[in-house]
mmCIF file of C-alpha atoms in Angstrom:
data_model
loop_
_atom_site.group_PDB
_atom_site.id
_atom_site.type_symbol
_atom_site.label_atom_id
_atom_site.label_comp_id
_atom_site.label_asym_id
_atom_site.label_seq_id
_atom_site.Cartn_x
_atom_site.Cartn_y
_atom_site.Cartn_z
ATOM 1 C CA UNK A 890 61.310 94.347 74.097
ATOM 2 C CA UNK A 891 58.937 96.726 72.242
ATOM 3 C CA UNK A 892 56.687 99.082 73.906
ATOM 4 C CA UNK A 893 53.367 100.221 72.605
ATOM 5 C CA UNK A 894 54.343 102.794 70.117
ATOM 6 C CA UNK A 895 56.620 99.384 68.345
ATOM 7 C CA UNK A 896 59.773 101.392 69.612
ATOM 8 C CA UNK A 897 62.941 98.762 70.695
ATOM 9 C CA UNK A 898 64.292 99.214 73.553
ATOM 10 C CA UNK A 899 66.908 96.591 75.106
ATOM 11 C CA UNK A 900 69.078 96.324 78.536
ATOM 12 C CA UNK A 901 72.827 95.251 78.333
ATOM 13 C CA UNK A 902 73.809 93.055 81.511
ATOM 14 C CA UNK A 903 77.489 92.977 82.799
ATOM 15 C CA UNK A 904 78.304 89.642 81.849
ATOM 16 C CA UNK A 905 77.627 91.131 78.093
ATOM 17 C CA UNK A 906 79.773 94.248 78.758
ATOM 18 C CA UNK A 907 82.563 92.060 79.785
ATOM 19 C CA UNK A 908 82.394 90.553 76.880
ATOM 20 C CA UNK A 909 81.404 93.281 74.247
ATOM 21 C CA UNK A 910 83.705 95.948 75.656
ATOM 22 C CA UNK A 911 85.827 96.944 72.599
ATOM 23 C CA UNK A 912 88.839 95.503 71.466
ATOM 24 C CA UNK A 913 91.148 93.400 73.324
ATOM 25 C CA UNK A 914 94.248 91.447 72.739
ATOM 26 C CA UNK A 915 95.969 89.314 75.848
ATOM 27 C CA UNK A 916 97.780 87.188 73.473
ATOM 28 C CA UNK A 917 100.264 87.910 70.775
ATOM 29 C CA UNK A 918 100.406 90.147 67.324
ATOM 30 C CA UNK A 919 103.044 90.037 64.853
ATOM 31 C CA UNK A 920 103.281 91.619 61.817
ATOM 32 C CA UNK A 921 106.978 92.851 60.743
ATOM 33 C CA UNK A 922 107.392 95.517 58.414
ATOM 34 C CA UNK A 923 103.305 95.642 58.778
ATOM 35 C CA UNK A 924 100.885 97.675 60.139
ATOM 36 C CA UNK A 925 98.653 96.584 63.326
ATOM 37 C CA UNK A 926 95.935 98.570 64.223
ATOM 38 C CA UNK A 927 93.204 97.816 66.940
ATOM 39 C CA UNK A 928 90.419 100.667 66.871
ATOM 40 C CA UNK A 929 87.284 100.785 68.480
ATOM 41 C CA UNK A 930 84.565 103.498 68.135
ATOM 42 C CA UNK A 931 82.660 103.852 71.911
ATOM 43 C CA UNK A 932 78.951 105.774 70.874
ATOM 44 C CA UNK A 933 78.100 105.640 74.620
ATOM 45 C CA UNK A 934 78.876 104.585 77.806
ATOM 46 C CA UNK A 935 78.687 101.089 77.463
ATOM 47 C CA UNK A 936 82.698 100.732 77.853
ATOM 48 C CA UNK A 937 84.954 101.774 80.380
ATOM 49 C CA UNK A 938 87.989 100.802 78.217
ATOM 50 C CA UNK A 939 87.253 100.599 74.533
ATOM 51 C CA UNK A 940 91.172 99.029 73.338
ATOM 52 C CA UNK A 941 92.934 97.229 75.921
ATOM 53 C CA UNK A 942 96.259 95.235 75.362
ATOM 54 C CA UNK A 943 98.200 93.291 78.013
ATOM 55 C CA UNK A 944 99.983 90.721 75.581
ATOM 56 C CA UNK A 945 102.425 91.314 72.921
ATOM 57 C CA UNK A 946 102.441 93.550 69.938
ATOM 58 C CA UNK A 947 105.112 92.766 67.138
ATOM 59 C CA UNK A 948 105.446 95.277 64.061
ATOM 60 C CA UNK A 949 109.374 95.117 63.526
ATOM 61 C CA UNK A 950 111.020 97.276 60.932
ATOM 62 C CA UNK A 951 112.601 95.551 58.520
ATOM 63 C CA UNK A 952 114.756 96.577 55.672
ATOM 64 C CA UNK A 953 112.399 99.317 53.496
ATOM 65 C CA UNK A 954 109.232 98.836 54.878
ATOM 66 C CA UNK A 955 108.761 100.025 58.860
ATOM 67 C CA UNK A 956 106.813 98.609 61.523
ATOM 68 C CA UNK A 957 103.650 100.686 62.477
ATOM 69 C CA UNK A 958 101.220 99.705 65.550
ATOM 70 C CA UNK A 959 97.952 101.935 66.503
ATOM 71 C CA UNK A 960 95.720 101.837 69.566
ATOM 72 C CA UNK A 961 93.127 104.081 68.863
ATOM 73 C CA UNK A 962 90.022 104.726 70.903
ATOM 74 C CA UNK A 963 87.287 107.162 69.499
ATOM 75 C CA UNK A 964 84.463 107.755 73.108
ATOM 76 C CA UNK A 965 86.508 105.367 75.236
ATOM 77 C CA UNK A 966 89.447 104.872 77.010
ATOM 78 C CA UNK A 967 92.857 103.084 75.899
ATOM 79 C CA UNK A 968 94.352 100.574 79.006
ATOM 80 C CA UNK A 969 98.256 99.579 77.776
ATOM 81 C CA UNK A 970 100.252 97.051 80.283
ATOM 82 C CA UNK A 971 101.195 95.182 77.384
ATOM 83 C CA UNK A 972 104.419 95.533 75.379
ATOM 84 C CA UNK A 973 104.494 97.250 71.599
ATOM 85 C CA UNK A 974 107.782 96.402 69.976
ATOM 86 C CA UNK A 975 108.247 98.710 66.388
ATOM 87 C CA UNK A 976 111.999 98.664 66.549
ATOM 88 C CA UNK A 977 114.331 97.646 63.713
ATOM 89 C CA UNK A 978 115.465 94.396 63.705
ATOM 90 C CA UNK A 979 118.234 94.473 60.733
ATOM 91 C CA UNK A 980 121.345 96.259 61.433
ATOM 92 C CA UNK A 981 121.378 99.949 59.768
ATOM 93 C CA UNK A 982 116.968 99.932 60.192
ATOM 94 C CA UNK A 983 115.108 102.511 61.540
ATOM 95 C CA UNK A 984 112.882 102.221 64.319
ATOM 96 C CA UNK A 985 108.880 102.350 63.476
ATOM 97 C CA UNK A 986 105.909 103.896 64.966
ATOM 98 C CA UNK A 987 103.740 103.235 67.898
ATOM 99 C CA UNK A 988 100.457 105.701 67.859
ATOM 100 C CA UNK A 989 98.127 105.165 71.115
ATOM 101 C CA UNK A 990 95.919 108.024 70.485
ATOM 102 C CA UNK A 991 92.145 108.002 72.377
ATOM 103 C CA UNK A 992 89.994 111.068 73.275
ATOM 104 C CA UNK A 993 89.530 109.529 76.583
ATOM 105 C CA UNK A 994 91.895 108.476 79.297
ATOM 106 C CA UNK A 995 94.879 107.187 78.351
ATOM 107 C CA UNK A 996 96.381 104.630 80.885
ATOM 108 C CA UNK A 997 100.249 103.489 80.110
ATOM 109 C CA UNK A 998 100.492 101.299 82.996
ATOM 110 C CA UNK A 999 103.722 100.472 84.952
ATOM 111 C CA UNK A 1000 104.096 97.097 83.340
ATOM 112 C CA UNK A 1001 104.060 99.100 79.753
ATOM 113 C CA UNK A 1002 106.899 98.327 77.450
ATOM 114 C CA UNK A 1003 106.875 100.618 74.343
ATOM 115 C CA UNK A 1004 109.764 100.545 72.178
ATOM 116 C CA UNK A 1005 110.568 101.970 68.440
ATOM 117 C CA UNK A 1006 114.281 102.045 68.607
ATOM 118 C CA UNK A 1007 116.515 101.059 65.566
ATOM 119 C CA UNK A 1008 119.231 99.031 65.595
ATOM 120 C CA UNK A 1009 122.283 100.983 64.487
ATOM 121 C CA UNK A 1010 120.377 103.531 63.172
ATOM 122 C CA UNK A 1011 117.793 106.423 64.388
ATOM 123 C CA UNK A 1012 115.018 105.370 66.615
ATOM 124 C CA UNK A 1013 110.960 105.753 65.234
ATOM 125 C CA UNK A 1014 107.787 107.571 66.449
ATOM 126 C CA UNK A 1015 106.344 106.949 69.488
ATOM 127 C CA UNK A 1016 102.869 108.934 70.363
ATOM 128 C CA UNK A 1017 100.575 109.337 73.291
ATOM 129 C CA UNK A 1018 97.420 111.204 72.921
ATOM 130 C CA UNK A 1019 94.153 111.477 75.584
ATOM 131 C CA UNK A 1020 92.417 113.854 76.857
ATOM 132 C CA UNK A 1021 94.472 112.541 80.456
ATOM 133 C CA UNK A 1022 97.042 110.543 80.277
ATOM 134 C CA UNK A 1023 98.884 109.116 82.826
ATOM 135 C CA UNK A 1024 102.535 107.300 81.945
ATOM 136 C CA UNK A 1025 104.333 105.034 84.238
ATOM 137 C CA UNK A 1026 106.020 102.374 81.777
ATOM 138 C CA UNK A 1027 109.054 102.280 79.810
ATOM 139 C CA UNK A 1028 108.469 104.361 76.775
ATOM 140 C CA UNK A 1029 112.098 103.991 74.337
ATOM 141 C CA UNK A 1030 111.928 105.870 71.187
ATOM 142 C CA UNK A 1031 115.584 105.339 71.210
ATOM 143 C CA UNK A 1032 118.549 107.561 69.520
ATOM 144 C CA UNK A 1033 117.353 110.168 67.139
ATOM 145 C CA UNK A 1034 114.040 109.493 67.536
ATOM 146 C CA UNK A 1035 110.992 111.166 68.695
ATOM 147 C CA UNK A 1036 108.571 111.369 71.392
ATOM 148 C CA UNK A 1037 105.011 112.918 71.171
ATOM 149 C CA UNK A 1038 103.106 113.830 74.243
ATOM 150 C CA UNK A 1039 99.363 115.528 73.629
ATOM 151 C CA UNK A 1040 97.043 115.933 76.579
ATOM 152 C CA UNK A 1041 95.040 118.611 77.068
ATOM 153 C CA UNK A 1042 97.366 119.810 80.371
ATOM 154 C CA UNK A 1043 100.858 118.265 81.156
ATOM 155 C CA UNK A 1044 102.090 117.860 84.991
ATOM 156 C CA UNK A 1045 105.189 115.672 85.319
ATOM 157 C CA UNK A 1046 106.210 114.515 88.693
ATOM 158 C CA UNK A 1047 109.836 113.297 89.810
ATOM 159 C CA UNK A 1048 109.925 110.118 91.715
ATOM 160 C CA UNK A 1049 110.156 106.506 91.386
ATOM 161 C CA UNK A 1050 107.534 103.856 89.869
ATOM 162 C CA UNK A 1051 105.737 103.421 92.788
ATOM 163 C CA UNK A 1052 104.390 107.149 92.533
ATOM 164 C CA UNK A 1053 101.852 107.988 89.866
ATOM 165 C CA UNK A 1054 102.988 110.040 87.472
ATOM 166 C CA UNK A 1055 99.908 112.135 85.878
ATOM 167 C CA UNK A 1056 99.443 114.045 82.603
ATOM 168 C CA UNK A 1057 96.684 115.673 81.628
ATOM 169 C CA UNK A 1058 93.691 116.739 83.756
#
């Protein structure tokens, strides 16, 4: 609508915040020995999550070139119950990277499966950023390899699945 003074002004219903909430995938992504990277910028609070995956994620390393897969979430939250596979696939490969870096909450739900090991060789990269983060999935950055954990606070709690296991406050 515009008001007297010819300033726009506009109202977003739920129906379009279902459907214009960031980026999504539910289906599959492959792209071996290539990058995949779903980004979304959040300027407000029109998204509770702005990337979201709960299909499959396929960047295999393969022979020289290695597998790379970002989730990155600038003002919103990252949601990942999904699996990201960046391991090697050819005997003697090095596993890849998975980045899921947001400046929000990070959720790696119990259904998570993140993996960047190689196959007879050293595993990859595997990060997880937020400003809280909470981890409850399988998270493999297999032999050799490396695990990044950045929250602003870290609290790690023994137990099994069905307990929450926090990071970050």
């Amino acid at each position: 609508t515009l008001d007297s003074n010819s300033l726009v002004s506009f109202v977003v219903n739920q129906a379009t915040m279902a459907q214009y909430a960031g980026v999504s995938n539910t289906g599959s992504i492959e792209a071996d020995g290539g990058v995949v990277l779903m980004t979304a910028k959040v300027a407000n609070a029109l998204t509770a999550t702005a990337v979201n995956n709960s299909g499959l994620i396929v960047a295999h390393s393969m022979q020289d070139h290695n597998g790379t897969i970002i989730l990155a979430a600038t003002g919103g939250d990252i949601d990942e119950s999904g699996t990201l596979d960046a391991s090697g696939t050819d005997s003697g490969v090095t596993g890849g990277s998975v980045i899921i870096r947001g400046d929000g909450h990070t959720e790696i739900a119990s259904t998570a499966n993140i993996v960047a090991q190689g196959d007879d060789a050293n595993g990859g990269l595997i990060e997880l950023s937020g400003h809280t983060l909470s981890v409850r999935g399988n998270v493999a950055a297999g032999r050799g390899g490396e695990l990044l954990i950045d929250p602003s606070k870290i609290k790690i709690i023994a137990g099994s699945t069905s307990n929450q296991q926090s990071v970050g406050t």
